[in-house]
Tab-separated table of C-alpha atoms and ligand atoms in Angstrom:
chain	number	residue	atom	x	y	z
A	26	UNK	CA	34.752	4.009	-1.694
A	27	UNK	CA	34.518	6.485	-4.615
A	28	UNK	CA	31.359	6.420	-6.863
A	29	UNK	CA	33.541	5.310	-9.515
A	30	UNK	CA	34.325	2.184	-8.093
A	31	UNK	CA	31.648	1.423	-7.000
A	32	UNK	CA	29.928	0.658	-10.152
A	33	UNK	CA	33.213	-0.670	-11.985
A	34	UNK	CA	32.720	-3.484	-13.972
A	35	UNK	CA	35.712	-5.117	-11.465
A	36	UNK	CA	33.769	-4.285	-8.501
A	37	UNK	CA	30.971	-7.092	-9.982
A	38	UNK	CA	32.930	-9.589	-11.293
A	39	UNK	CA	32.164	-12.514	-9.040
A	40	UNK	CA	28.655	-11.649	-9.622
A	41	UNK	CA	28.959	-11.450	-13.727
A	42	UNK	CA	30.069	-15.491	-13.255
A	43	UNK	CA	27.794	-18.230	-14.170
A	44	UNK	CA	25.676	-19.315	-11.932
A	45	UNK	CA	27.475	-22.088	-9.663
A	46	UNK	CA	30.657	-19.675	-9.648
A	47	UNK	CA	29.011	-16.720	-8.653
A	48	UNK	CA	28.779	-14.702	-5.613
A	49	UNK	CA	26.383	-11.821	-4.375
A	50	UNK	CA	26.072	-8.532	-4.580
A	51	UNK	CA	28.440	-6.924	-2.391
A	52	UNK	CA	26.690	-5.047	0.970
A	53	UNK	CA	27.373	-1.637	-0.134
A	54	UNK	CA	25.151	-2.310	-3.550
A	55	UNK	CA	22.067	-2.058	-0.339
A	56	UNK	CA	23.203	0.893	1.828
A	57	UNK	CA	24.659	3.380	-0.073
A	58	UNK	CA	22.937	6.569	-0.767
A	59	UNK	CA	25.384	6.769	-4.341
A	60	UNK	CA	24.507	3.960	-5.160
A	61	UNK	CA	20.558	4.798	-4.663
A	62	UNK	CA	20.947	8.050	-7.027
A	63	UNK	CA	22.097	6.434	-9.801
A	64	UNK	CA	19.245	3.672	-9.550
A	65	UNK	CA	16.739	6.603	-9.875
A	66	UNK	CA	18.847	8.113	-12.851
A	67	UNK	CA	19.460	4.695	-14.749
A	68	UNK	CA	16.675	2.735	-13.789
A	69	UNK	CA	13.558	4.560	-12.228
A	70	UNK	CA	13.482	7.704	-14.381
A	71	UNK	CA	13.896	5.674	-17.419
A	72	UNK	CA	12.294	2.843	-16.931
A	73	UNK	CA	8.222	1.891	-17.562
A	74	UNK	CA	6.963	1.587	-13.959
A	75	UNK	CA	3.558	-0.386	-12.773
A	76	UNK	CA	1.785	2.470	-10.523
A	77	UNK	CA	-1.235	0.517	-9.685
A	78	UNK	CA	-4.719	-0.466	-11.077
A	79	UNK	CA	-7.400	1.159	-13.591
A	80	UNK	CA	-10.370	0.050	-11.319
A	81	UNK	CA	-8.608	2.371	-8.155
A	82	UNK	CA	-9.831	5.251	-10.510
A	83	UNK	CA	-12.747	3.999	-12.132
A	84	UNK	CA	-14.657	7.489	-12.530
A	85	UNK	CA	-14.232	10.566	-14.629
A	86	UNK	CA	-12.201	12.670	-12.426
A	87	UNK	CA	-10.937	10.186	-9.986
A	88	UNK	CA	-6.903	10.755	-9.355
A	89	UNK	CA	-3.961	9.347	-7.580
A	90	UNK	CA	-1.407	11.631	-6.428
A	91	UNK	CA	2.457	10.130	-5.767
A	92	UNK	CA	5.879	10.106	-5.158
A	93	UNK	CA	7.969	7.952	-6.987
A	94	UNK	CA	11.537	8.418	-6.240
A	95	UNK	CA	10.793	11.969	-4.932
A	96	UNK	CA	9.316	13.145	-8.055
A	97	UNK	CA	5.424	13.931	-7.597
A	98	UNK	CA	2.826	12.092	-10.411
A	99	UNK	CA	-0.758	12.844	-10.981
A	100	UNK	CA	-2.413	10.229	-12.670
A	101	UNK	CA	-6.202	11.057	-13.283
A	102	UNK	CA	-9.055	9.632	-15.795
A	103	UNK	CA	-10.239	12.687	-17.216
A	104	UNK	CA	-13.569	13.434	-18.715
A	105	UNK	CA	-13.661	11.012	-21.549
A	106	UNK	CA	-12.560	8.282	-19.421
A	107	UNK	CA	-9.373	8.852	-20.348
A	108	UNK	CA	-6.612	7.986	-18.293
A	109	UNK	CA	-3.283	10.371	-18.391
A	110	UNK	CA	0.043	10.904	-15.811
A	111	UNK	CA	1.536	14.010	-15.157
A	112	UNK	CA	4.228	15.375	-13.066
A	113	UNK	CA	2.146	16.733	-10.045
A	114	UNK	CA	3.932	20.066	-9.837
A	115	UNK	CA	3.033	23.827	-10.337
A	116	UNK	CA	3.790	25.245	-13.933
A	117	UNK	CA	4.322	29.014	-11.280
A	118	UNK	CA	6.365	27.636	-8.178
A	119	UNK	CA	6.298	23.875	-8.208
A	120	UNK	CA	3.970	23.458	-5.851
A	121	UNK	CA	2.119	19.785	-5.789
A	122	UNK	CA	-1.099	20.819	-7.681
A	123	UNK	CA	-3.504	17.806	-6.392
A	124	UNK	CA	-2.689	16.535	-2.605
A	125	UNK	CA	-1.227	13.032	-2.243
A	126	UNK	CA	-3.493	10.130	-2.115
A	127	UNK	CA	-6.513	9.477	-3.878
A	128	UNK	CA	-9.527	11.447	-5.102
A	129	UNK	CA	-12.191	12.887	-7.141
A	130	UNK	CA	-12.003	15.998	-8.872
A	131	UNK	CA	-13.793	18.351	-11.589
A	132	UNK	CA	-10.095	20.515	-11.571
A	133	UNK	CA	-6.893	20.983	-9.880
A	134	UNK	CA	-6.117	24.180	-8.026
A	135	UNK	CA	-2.853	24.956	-7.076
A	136	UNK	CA	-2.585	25.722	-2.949
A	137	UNK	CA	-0.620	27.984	-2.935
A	138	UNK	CA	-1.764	30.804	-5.429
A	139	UNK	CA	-4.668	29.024	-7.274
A	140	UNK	CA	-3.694	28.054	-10.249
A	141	UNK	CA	-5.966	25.895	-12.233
A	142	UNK	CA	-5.488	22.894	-13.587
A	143	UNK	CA	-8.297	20.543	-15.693
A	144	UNK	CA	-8.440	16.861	-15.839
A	145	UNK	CA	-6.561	16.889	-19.419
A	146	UNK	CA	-3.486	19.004	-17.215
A	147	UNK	CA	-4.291	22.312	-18.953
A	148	UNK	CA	-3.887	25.824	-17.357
A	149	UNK	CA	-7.109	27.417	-17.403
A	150	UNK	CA	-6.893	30.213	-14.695
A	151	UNK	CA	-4.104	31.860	-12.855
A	152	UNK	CA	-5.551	34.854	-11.364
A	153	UNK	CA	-3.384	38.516	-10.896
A	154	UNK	CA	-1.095	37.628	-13.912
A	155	UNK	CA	-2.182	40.242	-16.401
A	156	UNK	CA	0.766	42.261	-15.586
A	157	UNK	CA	3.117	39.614	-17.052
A	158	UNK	CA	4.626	38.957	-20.183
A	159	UNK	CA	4.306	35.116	-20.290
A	160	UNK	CA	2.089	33.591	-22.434
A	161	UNK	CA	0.038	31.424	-20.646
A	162	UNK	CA	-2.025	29.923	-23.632
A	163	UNK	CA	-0.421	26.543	-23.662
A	164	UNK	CA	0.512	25.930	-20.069
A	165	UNK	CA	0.298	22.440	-18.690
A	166	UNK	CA	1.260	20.265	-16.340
A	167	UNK	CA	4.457	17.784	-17.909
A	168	UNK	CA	2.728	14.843	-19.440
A	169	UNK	CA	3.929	11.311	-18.419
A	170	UNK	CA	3.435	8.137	-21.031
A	171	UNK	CA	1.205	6.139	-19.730
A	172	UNK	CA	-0.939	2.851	-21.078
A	173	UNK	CA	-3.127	0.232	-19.499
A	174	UNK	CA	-1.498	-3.425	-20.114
A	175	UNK	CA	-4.627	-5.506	-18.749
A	176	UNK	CA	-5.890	-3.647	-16.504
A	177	UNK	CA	-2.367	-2.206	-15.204
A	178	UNK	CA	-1.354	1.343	-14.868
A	179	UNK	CA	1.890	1.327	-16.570
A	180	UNK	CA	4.027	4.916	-17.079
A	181	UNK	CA	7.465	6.090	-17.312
A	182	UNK	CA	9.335	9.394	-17.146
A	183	UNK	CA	11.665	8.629	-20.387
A	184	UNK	CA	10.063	11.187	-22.101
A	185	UNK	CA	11.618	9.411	-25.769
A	186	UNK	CA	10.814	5.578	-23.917
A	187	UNK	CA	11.089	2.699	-25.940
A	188	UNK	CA	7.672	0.822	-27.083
A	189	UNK	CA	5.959	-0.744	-24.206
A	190	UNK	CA	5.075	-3.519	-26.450
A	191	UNK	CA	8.579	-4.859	-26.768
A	192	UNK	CA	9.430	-4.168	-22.970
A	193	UNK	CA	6.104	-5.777	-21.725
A	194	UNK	CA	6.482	-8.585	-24.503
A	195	UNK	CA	8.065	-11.319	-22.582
A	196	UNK	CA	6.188	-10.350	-19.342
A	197	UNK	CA	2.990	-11.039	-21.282
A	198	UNK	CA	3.533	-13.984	-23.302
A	199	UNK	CA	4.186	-15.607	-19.916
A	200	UNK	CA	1.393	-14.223	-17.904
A	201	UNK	CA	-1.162	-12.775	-20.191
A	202	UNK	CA	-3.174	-16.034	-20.114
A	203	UNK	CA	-3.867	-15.207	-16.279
A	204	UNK	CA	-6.209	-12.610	-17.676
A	205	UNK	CA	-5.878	-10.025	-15.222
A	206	UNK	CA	-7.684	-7.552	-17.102
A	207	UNK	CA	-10.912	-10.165	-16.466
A	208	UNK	CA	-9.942	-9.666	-12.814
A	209	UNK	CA	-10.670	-7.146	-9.747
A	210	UNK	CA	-8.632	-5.742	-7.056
A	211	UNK	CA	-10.040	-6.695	-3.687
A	212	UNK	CA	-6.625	-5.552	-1.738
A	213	UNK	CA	-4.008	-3.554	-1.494
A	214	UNK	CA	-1.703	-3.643	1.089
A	215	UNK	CA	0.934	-0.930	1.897
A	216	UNK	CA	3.796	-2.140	4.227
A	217	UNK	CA	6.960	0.215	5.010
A	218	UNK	CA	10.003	-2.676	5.475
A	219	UNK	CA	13.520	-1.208	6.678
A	220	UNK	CA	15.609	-2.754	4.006
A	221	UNK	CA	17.054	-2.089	0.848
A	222	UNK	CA	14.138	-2.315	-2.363
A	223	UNK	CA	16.375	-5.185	-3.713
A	224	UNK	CA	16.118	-7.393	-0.803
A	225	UNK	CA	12.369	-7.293	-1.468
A	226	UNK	CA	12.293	-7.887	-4.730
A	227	UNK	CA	14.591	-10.909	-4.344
A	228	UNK	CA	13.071	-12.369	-1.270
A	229	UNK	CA	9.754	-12.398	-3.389
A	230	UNK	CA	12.028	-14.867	-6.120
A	231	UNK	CA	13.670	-16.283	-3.347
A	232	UNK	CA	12.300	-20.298	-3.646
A	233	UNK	CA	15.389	-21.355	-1.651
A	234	UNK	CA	14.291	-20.011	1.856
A	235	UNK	CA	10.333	-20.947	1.220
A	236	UNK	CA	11.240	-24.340	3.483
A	237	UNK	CA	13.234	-22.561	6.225
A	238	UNK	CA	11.477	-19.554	6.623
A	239	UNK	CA	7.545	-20.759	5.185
A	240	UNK	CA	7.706	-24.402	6.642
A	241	UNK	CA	5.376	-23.964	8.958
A	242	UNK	CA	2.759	-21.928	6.773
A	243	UNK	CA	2.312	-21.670	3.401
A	244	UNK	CA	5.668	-23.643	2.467
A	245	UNK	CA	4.408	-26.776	3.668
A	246	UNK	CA	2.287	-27.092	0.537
A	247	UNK	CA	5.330	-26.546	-2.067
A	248	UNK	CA	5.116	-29.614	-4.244
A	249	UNK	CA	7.452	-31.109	-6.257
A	250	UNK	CA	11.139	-31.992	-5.936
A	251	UNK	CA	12.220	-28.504	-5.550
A	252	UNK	CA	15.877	-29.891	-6.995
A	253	UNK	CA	14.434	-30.700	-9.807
A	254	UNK	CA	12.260	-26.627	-10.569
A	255	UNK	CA	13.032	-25.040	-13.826
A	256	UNK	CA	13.460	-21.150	-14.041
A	257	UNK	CA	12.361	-19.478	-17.346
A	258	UNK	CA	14.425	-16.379	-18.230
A	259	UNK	CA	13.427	-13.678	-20.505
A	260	UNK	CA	15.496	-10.489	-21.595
A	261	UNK	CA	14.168	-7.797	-20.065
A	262	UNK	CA	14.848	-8.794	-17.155
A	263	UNK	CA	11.754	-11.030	-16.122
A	264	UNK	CA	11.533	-14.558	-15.212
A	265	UNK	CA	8.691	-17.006	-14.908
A	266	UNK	CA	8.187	-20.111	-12.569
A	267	UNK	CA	5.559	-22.258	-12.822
A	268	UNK	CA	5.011	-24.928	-9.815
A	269	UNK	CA	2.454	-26.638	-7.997
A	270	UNK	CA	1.426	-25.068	-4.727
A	271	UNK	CA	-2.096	-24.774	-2.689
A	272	UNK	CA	-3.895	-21.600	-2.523
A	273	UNK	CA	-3.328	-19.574	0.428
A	274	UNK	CA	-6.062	-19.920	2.507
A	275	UNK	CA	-6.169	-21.935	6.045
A	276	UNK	CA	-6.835	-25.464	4.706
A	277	UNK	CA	-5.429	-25.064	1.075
A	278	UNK	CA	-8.879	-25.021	-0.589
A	279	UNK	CA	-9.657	-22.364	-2.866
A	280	UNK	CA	-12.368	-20.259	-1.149
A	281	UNK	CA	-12.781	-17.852	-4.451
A	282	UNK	CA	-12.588	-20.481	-7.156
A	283	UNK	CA	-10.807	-21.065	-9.796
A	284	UNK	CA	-10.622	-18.782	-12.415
A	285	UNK	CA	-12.297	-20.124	-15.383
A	286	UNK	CA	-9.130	-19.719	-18.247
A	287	UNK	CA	-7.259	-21.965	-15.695
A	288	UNK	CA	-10.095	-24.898	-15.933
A	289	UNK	CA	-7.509	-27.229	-17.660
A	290	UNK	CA	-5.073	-26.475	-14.706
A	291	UNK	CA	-5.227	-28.108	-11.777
A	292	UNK	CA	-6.127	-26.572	-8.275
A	293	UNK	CA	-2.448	-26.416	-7.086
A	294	UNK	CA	-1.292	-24.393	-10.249
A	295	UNK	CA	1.077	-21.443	-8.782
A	296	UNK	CA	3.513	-19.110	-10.829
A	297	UNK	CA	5.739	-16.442	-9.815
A	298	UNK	CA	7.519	-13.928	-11.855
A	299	UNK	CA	8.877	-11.031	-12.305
A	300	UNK	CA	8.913	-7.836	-14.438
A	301	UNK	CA	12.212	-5.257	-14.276
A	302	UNK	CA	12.910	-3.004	-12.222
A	303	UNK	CA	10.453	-3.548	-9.477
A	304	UNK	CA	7.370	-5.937	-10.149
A	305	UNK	CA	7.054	-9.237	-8.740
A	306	UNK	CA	3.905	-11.774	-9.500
A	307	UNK	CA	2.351	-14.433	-7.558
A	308	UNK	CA	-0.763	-16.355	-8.913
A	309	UNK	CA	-2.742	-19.027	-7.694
A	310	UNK	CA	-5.667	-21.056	-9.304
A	311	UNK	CA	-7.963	-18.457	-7.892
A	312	UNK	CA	-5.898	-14.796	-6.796
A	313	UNK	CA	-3.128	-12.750	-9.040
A	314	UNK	CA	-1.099	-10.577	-6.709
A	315	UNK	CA	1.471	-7.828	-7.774
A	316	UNK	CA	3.732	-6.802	-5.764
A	317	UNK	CA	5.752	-3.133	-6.407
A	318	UNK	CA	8.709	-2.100	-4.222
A	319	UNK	CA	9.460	1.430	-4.322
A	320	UNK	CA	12.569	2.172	-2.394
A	321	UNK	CA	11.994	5.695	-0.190
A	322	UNK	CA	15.657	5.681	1.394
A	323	UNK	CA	18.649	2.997	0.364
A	324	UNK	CA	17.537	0.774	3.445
A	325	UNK	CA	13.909	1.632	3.490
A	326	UNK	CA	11.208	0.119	0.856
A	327	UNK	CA	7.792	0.613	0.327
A	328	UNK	CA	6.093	-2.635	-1.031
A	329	UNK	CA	2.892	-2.463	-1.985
A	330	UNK	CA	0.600	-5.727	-2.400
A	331	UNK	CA	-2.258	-5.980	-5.126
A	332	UNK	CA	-4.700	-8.668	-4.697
A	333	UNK	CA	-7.044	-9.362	-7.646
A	334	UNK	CA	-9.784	-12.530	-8.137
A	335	UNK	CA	-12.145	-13.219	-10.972
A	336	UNK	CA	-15.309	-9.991	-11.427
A	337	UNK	CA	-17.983	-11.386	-9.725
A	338	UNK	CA	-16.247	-13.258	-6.741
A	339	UNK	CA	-16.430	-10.168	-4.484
A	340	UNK	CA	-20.663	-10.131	-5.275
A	341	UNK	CA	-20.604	-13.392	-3.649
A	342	UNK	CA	-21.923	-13.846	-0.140
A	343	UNK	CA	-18.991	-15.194	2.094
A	344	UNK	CA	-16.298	-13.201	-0.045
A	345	UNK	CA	-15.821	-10.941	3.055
A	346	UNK	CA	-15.216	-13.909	4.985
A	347	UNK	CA	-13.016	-15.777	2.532
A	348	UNK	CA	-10.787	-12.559	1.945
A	349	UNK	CA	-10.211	-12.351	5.701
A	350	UNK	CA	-8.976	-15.737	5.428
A	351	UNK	CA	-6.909	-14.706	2.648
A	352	UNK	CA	-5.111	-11.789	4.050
A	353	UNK	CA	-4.444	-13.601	7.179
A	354	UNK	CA	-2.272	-15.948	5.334
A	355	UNK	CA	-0.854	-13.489	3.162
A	356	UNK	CA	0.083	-11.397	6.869
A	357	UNK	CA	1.427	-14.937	8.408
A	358	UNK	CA	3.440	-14.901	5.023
A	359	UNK	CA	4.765	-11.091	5.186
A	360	UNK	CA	5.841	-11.167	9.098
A	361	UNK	CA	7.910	-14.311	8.531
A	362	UNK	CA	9.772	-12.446	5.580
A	363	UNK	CA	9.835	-9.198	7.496
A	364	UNK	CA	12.357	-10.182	9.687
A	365	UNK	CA	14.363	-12.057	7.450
A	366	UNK	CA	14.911	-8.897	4.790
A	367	UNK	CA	15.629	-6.501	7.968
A	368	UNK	CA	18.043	-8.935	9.183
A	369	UNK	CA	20.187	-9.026	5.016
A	370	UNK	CA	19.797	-5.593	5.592
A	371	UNK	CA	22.016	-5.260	9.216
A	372	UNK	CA	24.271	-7.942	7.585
A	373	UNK	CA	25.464	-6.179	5.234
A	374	UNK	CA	25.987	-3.382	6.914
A	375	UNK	CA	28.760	-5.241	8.494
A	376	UNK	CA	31.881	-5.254	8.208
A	377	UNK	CA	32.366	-8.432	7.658
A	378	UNK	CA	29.958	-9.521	5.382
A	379	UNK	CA	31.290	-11.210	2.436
A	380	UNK	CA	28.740	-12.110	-0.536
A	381	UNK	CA	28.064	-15.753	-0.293
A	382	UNK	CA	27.783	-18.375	-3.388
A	383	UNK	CA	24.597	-18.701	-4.416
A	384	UNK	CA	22.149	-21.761	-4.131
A	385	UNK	CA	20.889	-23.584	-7.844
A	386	UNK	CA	17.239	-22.397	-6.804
A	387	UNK	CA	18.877	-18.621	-6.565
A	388	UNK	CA	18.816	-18.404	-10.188
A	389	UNK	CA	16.535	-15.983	-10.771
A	390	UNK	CA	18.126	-13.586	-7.971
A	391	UNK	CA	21.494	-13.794	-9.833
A	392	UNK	CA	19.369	-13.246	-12.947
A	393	UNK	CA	18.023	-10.217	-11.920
A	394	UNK	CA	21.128	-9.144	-10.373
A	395	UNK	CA	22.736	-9.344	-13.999
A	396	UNK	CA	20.181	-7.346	-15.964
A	397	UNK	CA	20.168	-5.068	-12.746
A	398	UNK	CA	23.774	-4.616	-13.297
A	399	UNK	CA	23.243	-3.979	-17.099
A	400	UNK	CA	21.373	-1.019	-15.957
A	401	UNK	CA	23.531	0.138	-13.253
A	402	UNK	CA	26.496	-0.119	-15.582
A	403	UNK	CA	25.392	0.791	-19.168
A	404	UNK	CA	25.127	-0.014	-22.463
A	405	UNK	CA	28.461	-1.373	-23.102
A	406	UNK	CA	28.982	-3.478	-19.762
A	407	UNK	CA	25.279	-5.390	-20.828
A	408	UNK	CA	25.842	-8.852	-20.878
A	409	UNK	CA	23.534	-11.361	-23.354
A	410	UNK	CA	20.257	-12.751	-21.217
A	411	UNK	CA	20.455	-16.026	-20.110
A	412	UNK	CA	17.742	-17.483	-22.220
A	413	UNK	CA	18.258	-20.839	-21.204
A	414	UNK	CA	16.006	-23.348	-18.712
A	415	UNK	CA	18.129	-23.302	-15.637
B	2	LIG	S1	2.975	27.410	-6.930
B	2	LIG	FE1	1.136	26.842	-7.851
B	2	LIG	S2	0.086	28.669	-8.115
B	2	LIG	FE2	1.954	29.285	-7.282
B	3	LIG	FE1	9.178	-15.506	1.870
């Protein structure tokens, strides 16, 4: 199918209807590599992106070298305690200046013909060059915008982006009050899932399939009439729920406690969420988890997993204990879905896959769908948010 119709308005029509009307995304929307390009043009490279947590580099000189979308990112807390992103490539050849993963460093020297780099991204040394012409004085590695929204690494290649204040807004009037800049990360999972990055972040909305799929586990102790569960919707994209649920340990009981801003709340309070493109929340009464999914091919996703409780909780004698208990649930929780997003994946590689209607408790999916689709398509195809309760 050509590129152009691909992202036609026509080509989404079924998907632009209200909700009890609509269908899904068609398959090729999760398996082409077209369709995967202009995601990183219209949504990745412009977007503000969550890249992880302050406390992973808590000391001056601490860094985290990327790939996001196959462009390299250095984001380091430099000697103030300042922290700063830049694009993690040579100013000479291009060369990735600080090696991927994490680390501690006093400078950056370039591998391949040493370069050097300081924490704030300026050149300071790049030996044999007094033969050329090129002035040198102001060299530095391109500068990402970057800010900390509670304790969150947010940044964003836009270099003209607009205010994270209004894009975080909704996001934060919704979740804010879970305090997660109060919080620590005690684990962060990495799983590789062969599937499309959309499957993942709609399986993590995806309340219809908790019974099927989570019966067994953690879906057993859904409460509620789930007929009766009311979406919020905001405009960038987001959505909130806000249910009752146990926390995920073995027996249900909260093993960290609860965090003390959610004293009024009672020890089943759960929420979900989600933040555009790629950030999905979970809380319970004592654990916020964030969830990122970073597509690395159109049917391959990275998702990484961020488990935070309340400072102080990991001092405590049984945490190690309690946070094996934890992250056994949360595995028993990610193998069941495994499967499942694999499986959408090789189904719509068929053939014969049609996009089905969608279920009442899919609204957030088709949400997201819609302002993903305002994206894909532009300025002028953007429809207005739903802003209503669903
Ligand atoms: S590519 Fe970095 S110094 Fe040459
Ligand atoms: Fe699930």
């Amino acid at each position: 199918m050509a590129q152009i119709e691909m992202i036609s308005p026509a080509a989404f029509r079924t998907t632009r209807a209200e909700l009890k009307s609509a269908r899904h995304l068609p398959g090729y929307v999760y398996t082409s590599p077209e369709i995967l390009e202009i995601e990183k043009d219209r949504i990745f490279l412009r977007d503000w992106l969550c890249l992880g947590r302050v406390e992973e580099i808590p000391k001056p000189g601490d860094y985290m070298a990327l790939r996001i979308m196959d462009e390299p990112i250095l984001i380091v807390r430099n000697a103030n305690g300042m922290l700063n992103a830049f694009s993690n490539v040579c100013r000479h050849r291009g060369v990735e200046v600080a090696p991927l993963g994490q680390g501690n460093a006093r400078e950056f020297l370039c591998p391949y013909h040493s370069w050097a780099y300081d924490l704030d991204g300026r050149l300071f040394g790049a030996p044999l060059m007094r033969d050329s012409s090129a002035d040198l004085s102001d060299c530095r590695l391109p500068r990402l915008h970057l800010v900390d929204w509670r304790g969150w690494i947010f940044a964003t290649f836009d270099p003209d982006p607009p205010p994270f204040t209004d894009v975080i807004a909704d996001f934060d009037a919704e979740f804010g009050f879970l305090q997660p800049e109060n919080c620590v990360l005690v684990d962060k999972t990495i799983l590789d899932l062969e599937c499309n990055w959309k499957f993942v972040c709609e399986n993590l909305m995806d309340i219809y399939h908790i019974g099927t799929v989570h019966g067994r586990s953690f879906g057993s102790r859904y409460k509620g009439d789930r007929e009766r569960y009311q979406f919020n919707y905001f405009s960038h994209g987001g959505y909130s729920f806000f249910f009752d649920a146990a926390p995920m340990t073995a027996d249900g009981k909260t093993k960290f406690g609860k965090m003390p801003w959610l004293a009024e709340r009672p020890e089943s309070f759960a929420c979900l969420g989600f933040h555009g493109p790629n950030l999905n929340i979970s809380a319970r009464c004592d654990t916020v988890r964030h969830w990122t999914s970073w597509p690395l091919a159109p049917g391959r996703t990275r998702l990484i997993s961020y488990t935070l409780v309340l400072r102080g909780v990991p001092e405590r004698q049984s945490f190690h204990e309690d946070l094996k208990d934890y992250i056994n649930q949360l595995t028993i929780a990610i193998d069941e879905d495994r499967e499942m997003v694999q499986s959408l994946q090789n189904g719509v590689r068929s053939r014969r896959f049609v996009p089905g209607p969608l279920a009442r408790l899919e609204g957030p999916i088709h949400h997201i769908m819609n302002n993903y689709l305002d994206s894909l398509l532009g300025e002028s195809e953007r429809i207005a948010p739903a802003k209503a309760k669903v």
